PDB file of C-alpha atoms and ligand atoms in Angstrom:
ATOM      1  CA  UNK A 158      -5.049   1.631   4.946  1.00  0.00           C
ATOM      2  CA  UNK A 159      -7.994   3.028   3.070  1.00  0.00           C
ATOM      3  CA  UNK A 160      -5.981   6.074   1.980  1.00  0.00           C
ATOM      4  CA  UNK A 161      -3.016   4.401   0.313  1.00  0.00           C
ATOM      5  CA  UNK A 162      -2.576   1.263  -1.802  1.00  0.00           C
ATOM      6  CA  UNK A 163      -1.491  -1.857   0.041  1.00  0.00           C
ATOM      7  CA  UNK A 164       2.223  -2.513  -0.223  1.00  0.00           C
ATOM      8  CA  UNK A 165       3.569  -5.933  -1.159  1.00  0.00           C
ATOM      9  CA  UNK A 166       7.169  -6.967  -0.603  1.00  0.00           C
ATOM     10  CA  UNK A 167       8.380  -9.597  -3.081  1.00  0.00           C
ATOM     11  CA  UNK A 168      11.493 -11.389  -1.821  1.00  0.00           C
ATOM     12  CA  UNK A 169      12.774 -13.286  -4.828  1.00  0.00           C
ATOM     13  CA  UNK A 170      16.179 -13.423  -6.525  1.00  0.00           C
ATOM     14  CA  UNK A 171      14.948 -14.782  -9.857  1.00  0.00           C
ATOM     15  CA  UNK A 172      14.572 -11.641 -11.936  1.00  0.00           C
ATOM     16  CA  UNK A 173      11.980 -12.908 -14.388  1.00  0.00           C
ATOM     17  CA  UNK A 174       9.685 -14.239 -11.716  1.00  0.00           C
ATOM     18  CA  UNK A 175      10.070 -11.085  -9.607  1.00  0.00           C
ATOM     19  CA  UNK A 176       9.333  -8.845 -12.618  1.00  0.00           C
ATOM     20  CA  UNK A 177       6.248 -10.901 -13.483  1.00  0.00           C
ATOM     21  CA  UNK A 178       4.943 -10.625  -9.931  1.00  0.00           C
ATOM     22  CA  UNK A 179       5.579  -6.878  -9.806  1.00  0.00           C
ATOM     23  CA  UNK A 180       3.658  -6.342 -13.027  1.00  0.00           C
ATOM     24  CA  UNK A 181       0.679  -8.370 -11.875  1.00  0.00           C
ATOM     25  CA  UNK A 182       0.524  -6.878  -8.397  1.00  0.00           C
ATOM     26  CA  UNK A 183       0.691  -3.382  -9.877  1.00  0.00           C
ATOM     27  CA  UNK A 184      -2.118  -4.211 -12.298  1.00  0.00           C
ATOM     28  CA  UNK A 185      -4.128  -5.320  -9.289  1.00  0.00           C
ATOM     29  CA  UNK A 186      -3.568  -1.931  -7.634  1.00  0.00           C
ATOM     30  CA  UNK A 187      -0.801  -2.786  -5.153  1.00  0.00           C
ATOM     31  CA  UNK A 188       2.396  -0.914  -4.479  1.00  0.00           C
ATOM     32  CA  UNK A 189       5.268  -3.373  -4.890  1.00  0.00           C
ATOM     33  CA  UNK A 190       8.830  -3.493  -3.725  1.00  0.00           C
ATOM     34  CA  UNK A 191      11.348  -6.233  -4.587  1.00  0.00           C
ATOM     35  CA  UNK A 192      14.175  -7.510  -2.402  1.00  0.00           C
ATOM     36  CA  UNK A 193      16.581  -9.957  -4.039  1.00  0.00           C
ATOM     37  CA  UNK A 194      18.079 -11.213  -0.783  1.00  0.00           C
ATOM     38  CA  UNK A 195      16.986 -11.858   2.785  1.00  0.00           C
ATOM     39  CA  UNK A 196      19.047  -9.112   4.404  1.00  0.00           C
ATOM     40  CA  UNK A 197      17.674  -6.336   2.224  1.00  0.00           C
ATOM     41  CA  UNK A 198      14.172  -7.714   2.846  1.00  0.00           C
ATOM     42  CA  UNK A 199      14.787  -7.560   6.591  1.00  0.00           C
ATOM     43  CA  UNK A 200      15.904  -3.944   6.299  1.00  0.00           C
ATOM     44  CA  UNK A 201      12.885  -2.988   4.177  1.00  0.00           C
ATOM     45  CA  UNK A 202      10.549  -4.574   6.732  1.00  0.00           C
ATOM     46  CA  UNK A 203      12.129  -2.649   9.587  1.00  0.00           C
ATOM     47  CA  UNK A 204      11.842   0.661   7.793  1.00  0.00           C
ATOM     48  CA  UNK A 205       8.602   0.404   5.869  1.00  0.00           C
ATOM     49  CA  UNK A 206       5.248  -1.172   6.394  1.00  0.00           C
ATOM     50  CA  UNK A 207       3.913  -3.879   4.083  1.00  0.00           C
ATOM     51  CA  UNK A 208       0.538  -5.570   3.921  1.00  0.00           C
ATOM     52  CA  UNK A 209       2.010  -8.895   2.867  1.00  0.00           C
ATOM     53  CA  UNK A 210       5.364 -10.496   2.042  1.00  0.00           C
ATOM     54  CA  UNK A 211       5.849 -12.969  -0.811  1.00  0.00           C
ATOM     55  CA  UNK A 212       8.884 -14.923   0.299  1.00  0.00           C
ATOM     56  CA  UNK A 213      10.859 -17.325  -1.869  1.00  0.00           C
ATOM     57  CA  UNK A 214      12.535 -20.145   0.060  1.00  0.00           C
ATOM     58  CA  UNK A 215      15.691 -20.232  -2.056  1.00  0.00           C
ATOM     59  CA  UNK A 216      17.583 -16.967  -1.596  1.00  0.00           C
ATOM     60  CA  UNK A 217      21.294 -16.202  -2.022  1.00  0.00           C
ATOM     61  CA  UNK A 218      22.013 -15.350   1.637  1.00  0.00           C
ATOM     62  CA  UNK A 219      19.540 -16.778   4.194  1.00  0.00           C
ATOM     63  CA  UNK A 220      16.797 -19.173   3.197  1.00  0.00           C
ATOM     64  CA  UNK A 221      13.178 -18.086   3.440  1.00  0.00           C
ATOM     65  CA  UNK A 222      12.495 -20.261   6.502  1.00  0.00           C
ATOM     66  CA  UNK A 223      15.283 -18.565   8.431  1.00  0.00           C
ATOM     67  CA  UNK A 224      14.211 -15.085   7.360  1.00  0.00           C
ATOM     68  CA  UNK A 225      10.632 -15.789   8.421  1.00  0.00           C
ATOM     69  CA  UNK A 226      11.755 -17.105  11.799  1.00  0.00           C
ATOM     70  CA  UNK A 227      13.885 -13.998  12.363  1.00  0.00           C
ATOM     71  CA  UNK A 228      10.996 -11.681  11.522  1.00  0.00           C
ATOM     72  CA  UNK A 229       8.686 -13.405  13.985  1.00  0.00           C
ATOM     73  CA  UNK A 230      11.367 -13.342  16.684  1.00  0.00           C
ATOM     74  CA  UNK A 231      11.738  -9.608  16.086  1.00  0.00           C
ATOM     75  CA  UNK A 232       7.999  -9.168  16.664  1.00  0.00           C
ATOM     76  CA  UNK A 233       7.140  -8.592  13.014  1.00  0.00           C
ATOM     77  CA  UNK A 234       3.905 -10.392  12.164  1.00  0.00           C
ATOM     78  CA  UNK A 235       3.420  -9.102   8.625  1.00  0.00           C
ATOM     79  CA  UNK A 236       1.634 -11.927   6.755  1.00  0.00           C
ATOM     80  CA  UNK A 237       4.107 -14.105   4.854  1.00  0.00           C
ATOM     81  CA  UNK A 238       3.250 -16.289   1.865  1.00  0.00           C
ATOM     82  CA  UNK A 239       6.138 -18.631   1.071  1.00  0.00           C
ATOM     83  CA  UNK A 240       7.034 -19.764  -2.411  1.00  0.00           C
ATOM     84  CA  UNK A 241       8.715 -23.115  -2.541  1.00  0.00           C
ATOM     85  CA  UNK A 242       9.969 -25.004  -5.577  1.00  0.00           C
ATOM     86  CA  UNK A 243       9.694 -28.239  -3.691  1.00  0.00           C
ATOM     87  CA  UNK A 244       6.422 -29.945  -3.003  1.00  0.00           C
ATOM     88  CA  UNK A 245       7.913 -32.069  -0.251  1.00  0.00           C
ATOM     89  CA  UNK A 246       5.543 -32.180   2.759  1.00  0.00           C
ATOM     90  CA  UNK A 247       8.609 -31.466   4.908  1.00  0.00           C
ATOM     91  CA  UNK A 248       9.010 -28.070   3.295  1.00  0.00           C
ATOM     92  CA  UNK A 249       5.400 -27.136   3.838  1.00  0.00           C
ATOM     93  CA  UNK A 250       5.695 -28.072   7.481  1.00  0.00           C
ATOM     94  CA  UNK A 251       8.972 -26.187   7.835  1.00  0.00           C
ATOM     95  CA  UNK A 252       7.398 -23.170   6.189  1.00  0.00           C
ATOM     96  CA  UNK A 253       4.423 -23.080   8.506  1.00  0.00           C
ATOM     97  CA  UNK A 254       6.558 -23.805  11.560  1.00  0.00           C
ATOM     98  CA  UNK A 255       8.881 -20.922  10.747  1.00  0.00           C
ATOM     99  CA  UNK A 256       5.870 -18.628  11.104  1.00  0.00           C
ATOM    100  CA  UNK A 257       4.670 -18.327   7.509  1.00  0.00           C
ATOM    101  CA  UNK A 258       0.927 -17.825   7.101  1.00  0.00           C
ATOM    102  CA  UNK A 259       0.578 -19.659   3.805  1.00  0.00           C
ATOM    103  CA  UNK A 260       2.691 -21.242   1.088  1.00  0.00           C
ATOM    104  CA  UNK A 261       2.497 -21.940  -2.632  1.00  0.00           C
ATOM    105  CA  UNK A 262       4.442 -24.534  -4.574  1.00  0.00           C
ATOM    106  CA  UNK A 263       6.150 -23.338  -7.772  1.00  0.00           C
ATOM    107  CA  UNK A 264       4.990 -23.257 -10.488  1.00  0.00           C
ATOM    108  CA  UNK A 265       1.750 -21.714  -9.306  1.00  0.00           C
ATOM    109  CA  UNK A 266      -1.140 -19.962 -10.995  1.00  0.00           C
ATOM    110  CA  UNK A 267      -0.930 -16.222 -10.582  1.00  0.00           C
ATOM    111  CA  UNK A 268      -4.639 -15.960  -9.864  1.00  0.00           C
ATOM    112  CA  UNK A 269      -4.161 -18.272  -6.916  1.00  0.00           C
ATOM    113  CA  UNK A 270      -1.349 -16.149  -5.493  1.00  0.00           C
ATOM    114  CA  UNK A 271      -3.449 -13.001  -5.870  1.00  0.00           C
ATOM    115  CA  UNK A 272      -6.395 -14.693  -4.165  1.00  0.00           C
ATOM    116  CA  UNK A 273      -4.201 -15.772  -1.260  1.00  0.00           C
ATOM    117  CA  UNK A 274      -2.773 -12.282  -0.901  1.00  0.00           C
ATOM    118  CA  UNK A 275      -6.290 -10.865  -0.695  1.00  0.00           C
ATOM    119  CA  UNK A 276      -7.166 -13.476   1.892  1.00  0.00           C
ATOM    120  CA  UNK A 277      -4.146 -12.550   4.051  1.00  0.00           C
ATOM    121  CA  UNK A 278      -4.979  -8.856   3.806  1.00  0.00           C
ATOM    122  CA  UNK A 279      -8.555  -9.517   4.872  1.00  0.00           C
ATOM    123  CA  UNK A 280      -7.356 -11.509   7.854  1.00  0.00           C
ATOM    124  CA  UNK A 281      -4.929  -8.829   8.996  1.00  0.00           C
ATOM    125  CA  UNK A 282      -7.640  -6.224   8.574  1.00  0.00           C
ATOM    126  CA  UNK A 283      -9.819  -8.184  10.992  1.00  0.00           C
ATOM    127  CA  UNK A 284      -6.919  -8.627  13.382  1.00  0.00           C
ATOM    128  CA  UNK A 285      -6.176  -4.914  13.251  1.00  0.00           C
ATOM    129  CA  UNK A 286      -9.762  -3.989  14.038  1.00  0.00           C
ATOM    130  CA  UNK A 287      -9.764  -6.406  16.956  1.00  0.00           C
ATOM    131  CA  UNK A 288      -6.560  -4.887  18.218  1.00  0.00           C
ATOM    132  CA  UNK A 289      -7.896  -1.360  17.841  1.00  0.00           C
ATOM    133  CA  UNK A 290     -10.901  -2.224  19.942  1.00  0.00           C
ATOM    134  CA  UNK A 291      -8.688  -3.568  22.715  1.00  0.00           C
ATOM    135  CA  UNK A 292      -7.069  -0.080  22.983  1.00  0.00           C
ATOM    136  CA  UNK A 293      -3.884  -1.692  24.213  1.00  0.00           C
ATOM    137  CA  UNK A 294      -1.327   1.132  24.328  1.00  0.00           C
ATOM    138  CA  UNK A 295      -3.032   4.402  23.543  1.00  0.00           C
ATOM    139  CA  UNK A 296      -1.003   7.593  23.847  1.00  0.00           C
ATOM    140  CA  UNK A 297      -2.369  11.093  23.407  1.00  0.00           C
ATOM    141  CA  UNK A 298      -0.237  13.963  22.146  1.00  0.00           C
ATOM    142  CA  UNK A 299      -2.111  17.183  21.419  1.00  0.00           C
ATOM    143  CA  UNK A 300      -4.137  16.405  18.307  1.00  0.00           C
ATOM    144  CA  UNK A 301      -2.598  12.962  17.797  1.00  0.00           C
ATOM    145  CA  UNK A 302      -3.527   9.591  19.270  1.00  0.00           C
ATOM    146  CA  UNK A 303      -1.034   6.765  18.821  1.00  0.00           C
ATOM    147  CA  UNK A 304      -1.764   3.081  19.322  1.00  0.00           C
ATOM    148  CA  UNK A 305       1.656   1.508  19.757  1.00  0.00           C
ATOM    149  CA  UNK A 306       0.209  -2.011  19.760  1.00  0.00           C
ATOM    150  CA  UNK A 307      -1.568  -1.603  16.431  1.00  0.00           C
ATOM    151  CA  UNK A 308       1.155   0.744  15.070  1.00  0.00           C
ATOM    152  CA  UNK A 309      -1.446   3.280  14.014  1.00  0.00           C
ATOM    153  CA  UNK A 310      -1.575   7.006  14.630  1.00  0.00           C
ATOM    154  CA  UNK A 311      -4.614   9.172  14.263  1.00  0.00           C
ATOM    155  CA  UNK A 312      -3.382  12.638  13.336  1.00  0.00           C
ATOM    156  CA  UNK A 313      -6.145  15.253  13.236  1.00  0.00           C
ATOM    157  CA  UNK A 314      -8.594  12.629  11.975  1.00  0.00           C
ATOM    158  CA  UNK A 315      -6.261  11.011   9.422  1.00  0.00           C
ATOM    159  CA  UNK A 316      -4.989   7.464   9.926  1.00  0.00           C
ATOM    160  CA  UNK A 317      -1.240   7.047   9.621  1.00  0.00           C
ATOM    161  CA  UNK A 318       0.420   3.629   9.724  1.00  0.00           C
ATOM    162  CA  UNK A 319       3.695   3.565  11.666  1.00  0.00           C
ATOM    163  CA  UNK A 320       6.683   1.442  10.714  1.00  0.00           C
ATOM    164  CA  UNK A 321       8.197  -0.929  13.239  1.00  0.00           C
ATOM    165  CA  UNK A 322      11.213   1.359  13.752  1.00  0.00           C
ATOM    166  CA  UNK A 323       9.030   4.432  14.281  1.00  0.00           C
ATOM    167  CA  UNK A 324       6.992   2.502  16.835  1.00  0.00           C
ATOM    168  CA  UNK A 325      10.064   1.130  18.623  1.00  0.00           C
ATOM    169  CA  UNK A 326      11.635   4.585  18.746  1.00  0.00           C
ATOM    170  CA  UNK A 327       8.480   6.200  20.096  1.00  0.00           C
ATOM    171  CA  UNK A 328       8.032   3.467  22.698  1.00  0.00           C
ATOM    172  CA  UNK A 329      11.619   3.894  23.908  1.00  0.00           C
ATOM    173  CA  UNK A 330      11.241   7.672  24.116  1.00  0.00           C
ATOM    174  CA  UNK A 331       7.996   7.333  26.069  1.00  0.00           C
ATOM    175  CA  UNK A 332       9.474   4.776  28.458  1.00  0.00           C
ATOM    176  CA  UNK A 333      12.393   7.127  29.124  1.00  0.00           C
ATOM    177  CA  UNK A 334      10.473  10.386  29.110  1.00  0.00           C
ATOM    178  CA  UNK A 335      11.883  13.286  31.097  1.00  0.00           C
ATOM    179  CA  UNK A 336      15.466  12.138  30.610  1.00  0.00           C
ATOM    180  CA  UNK A 337      17.995  13.346  28.021  1.00  0.00           C
ATOM    181  CA  UNK A 338      18.847  10.470  25.691  1.00  0.00           C
ATOM    182  CA  UNK A 339      21.873  10.467  23.395  1.00  0.00           C
ATOM    183  CA  UNK A 340      21.676   9.515  19.727  1.00  0.00           C
ATOM    184  CA  UNK A 341      24.150   6.752  20.470  1.00  0.00           C
ATOM    185  CA  UNK A 342      21.868   5.279  23.126  1.00  0.00           C
ATOM    186  CA  UNK A 343      18.939   5.351  20.695  1.00  0.00           C
ATOM    187  CA  UNK A 344      20.999   3.580  18.035  1.00  0.00           C
ATOM    188  CA  UNK A 345      22.007   0.917  20.527  1.00  0.00           C
ATOM    189  CA  UNK A 346      18.626   0.435  22.154  1.00  0.00           C
ATOM    190  CA  UNK A 347      16.226   0.971  19.251  1.00  0.00           C
ATOM    191  CA  UNK A 348      18.293   0.168  16.156  1.00  0.00           C
ATOM    192  CA  UNK A 349      20.432  -2.272  18.146  1.00  0.00           C
ATOM    193  CA  UNK A 350      23.515  -1.154  16.276  1.00  0.00           C
ATOM    194  CA  UNK A 351      26.487  -0.448  18.552  1.00  0.00           C
ATOM    195  CA  UNK A 352      28.782   1.261  16.043  1.00  0.00           C
ATOM    196  CA  UNK A 353      26.422   2.483  13.392  1.00  0.00           C
ATOM    197  CA  UNK A 354      28.390   5.028  11.384  1.00  0.00           C
ATOM    198  CA  UNK A 355      25.781   7.761  11.112  1.00  0.00           C
ATOM    199  CA  UNK A 356      23.812   9.178  14.018  1.00  0.00           C
ATOM    200  CA  UNK A 357      21.916  11.362  11.505  1.00  0.00           C
ATOM    201  CA  UNK A 358      19.661   8.357  10.975  1.00  0.00           C
ATOM    202  CA  UNK A 359      18.150   9.120  14.363  1.00  0.00           C
ATOM    203  CA  UNK A 360      17.538  12.743  13.409  1.00  0.00           C
ATOM    204  CA  UNK A 361      15.682  11.684  10.270  1.00  0.00           C
ATOM    205  CA  UNK A 362      13.307   9.540  12.302  1.00  0.00           C
ATOM    206  CA  UNK A 363      12.863  12.281  14.882  1.00  0.00           C
ATOM    207  CA  UNK A 364      11.772  14.664  12.122  1.00  0.00           C
ATOM    208  CA  UNK A 365       9.188  12.095  11.017  1.00  0.00           C
ATOM    209  CA  UNK A 366       7.880  11.531  14.530  1.00  0.00           C
ATOM    210  CA  UNK A 367       7.633  15.284  15.106  1.00  0.00           C
ATOM    211  CA  UNK A 368       5.474  15.612  12.018  1.00  0.00           C
ATOM    212  CA  UNK A 369       3.167  12.982  13.498  1.00  0.00           C
ATOM    213  CA  UNK A 370       3.062  14.126  17.100  1.00  0.00           C
ATOM    214  CA  UNK A 371       3.647  17.833  17.146  1.00  0.00           C
ATOM    215  CA  UNK A 372       1.066  20.443  16.294  1.00  0.00           C
ATOM    216  CA  UNK A 373       3.975  22.641  15.164  1.00  0.00           C
ATOM    217  CA  UNK A 374       6.858  20.333  14.202  1.00  0.00           C
ATOM    218  CA  UNK A 375       9.243  23.296  14.003  1.00  0.00           C
ATOM    219  CA  UNK A 376       8.473  24.166  17.639  1.00  0.00           C
ATOM    220  CA  UNK A 377       8.205  20.762  19.284  1.00  0.00           C
ATOM    221  CA  UNK A 378       6.682  20.463  22.736  1.00  0.00           C
ATOM    222  CA  UNK A 379       7.043  16.681  23.227  1.00  0.00           C
ATOM    223  CA  UNK A 380      10.105  15.552  21.301  1.00  0.00           C
ATOM    224  CA  UNK A 381      12.679  18.125  22.371  1.00  0.00           C
ATOM    225  CA  UNK A 382      16.265  18.588  21.234  1.00  0.00           C
ATOM    226  CA  UNK A 383      18.889  18.655  23.978  1.00  0.00           C
ATOM    227  CA  UNK A 384      21.934  20.555  22.776  1.00  0.00           C
ATOM    228  CA  UNK A 385      25.101  18.471  22.756  1.00  0.00           C
ATOM    229  CA  UNK A 386      23.263  15.337  23.877  1.00  0.00           C
ATOM    230  CA  UNK A 387      20.335  14.257  21.760  1.00  0.00           C
ATOM    231  CA  UNK A 388      16.681  14.310  22.702  1.00  0.00           C
ATOM    232  CA  UNK A 389      14.288  14.452  25.606  1.00  0.00           C
ATOM    233  CA  UNK A 390      10.704  13.310  25.481  1.00  0.00           C
ATOM    234  CA  UNK A 391       7.936  14.963  27.476  1.00  0.00           C
ATOM    235  CA  UNK A 392       4.569  13.248  27.520  1.00  0.00           C
ATOM    236  CA  UNK A 393       2.831  16.110  29.320  1.00  0.00           C
ATOM    237  CA  UNK A 394       4.815  19.266  28.624  1.00  0.00           C
ATOM    238  CA  UNK A 395       4.081  22.203  30.906  1.00  0.00           C
ATOM    239  CA  UNK A 396       2.303  25.005  29.148  1.00  0.00           C
TER     240      UNK A 396
HETATM  241 CA1  LIG B  81      14.957 -18.014  -5.524  1.00  0.00          CA
END
């Protein structure tokens, strides 16, 4: 977290508002990504890691409440600040009950949004440190230590934040270590996509995990290729 700017995901279909938020977050030193609908936001959150999500309630596909509920059900606890156009107490309650961490009623002062984002980031920083101390699921691979619970890898002294998909993939490989696993099985079990058109997606993630875990990614010792099948994971490879 100290090495790279915090990433903010703005989920908002109103172009002007989204552009204004992007500009101001960038001026404040954040990296910003915009999703104009709930489904693309969901995809972005599975594939990349964000420090905070700014979530508009009114979206063209799912509403913000539903998206937030789905994220929490999927085990994604990225802080969510909801933007609602309605000041009805009902909406605030719905927002908080769907798992949002905070909400702002439109129109809002930008300075207030920025202050609330900073507050959420501080809170998750504390939570992360607490989690790190608990050492919940520590795995050691050569020069790399991975904490699956905190989704953090320490690679030769450098901290690397893992995405949810990278963590899920690694956890599945570890749980099934010693056994050859097909790409199809990984897509079904990790991506939960039965007929995903392109098994190359798996290979792309494997390349990324090898860079994290392997001392020599081109000659892997843990995440091995099995010709004609897929992959096999070895936690303690024989020397
Ligand atoms: Ca909207």
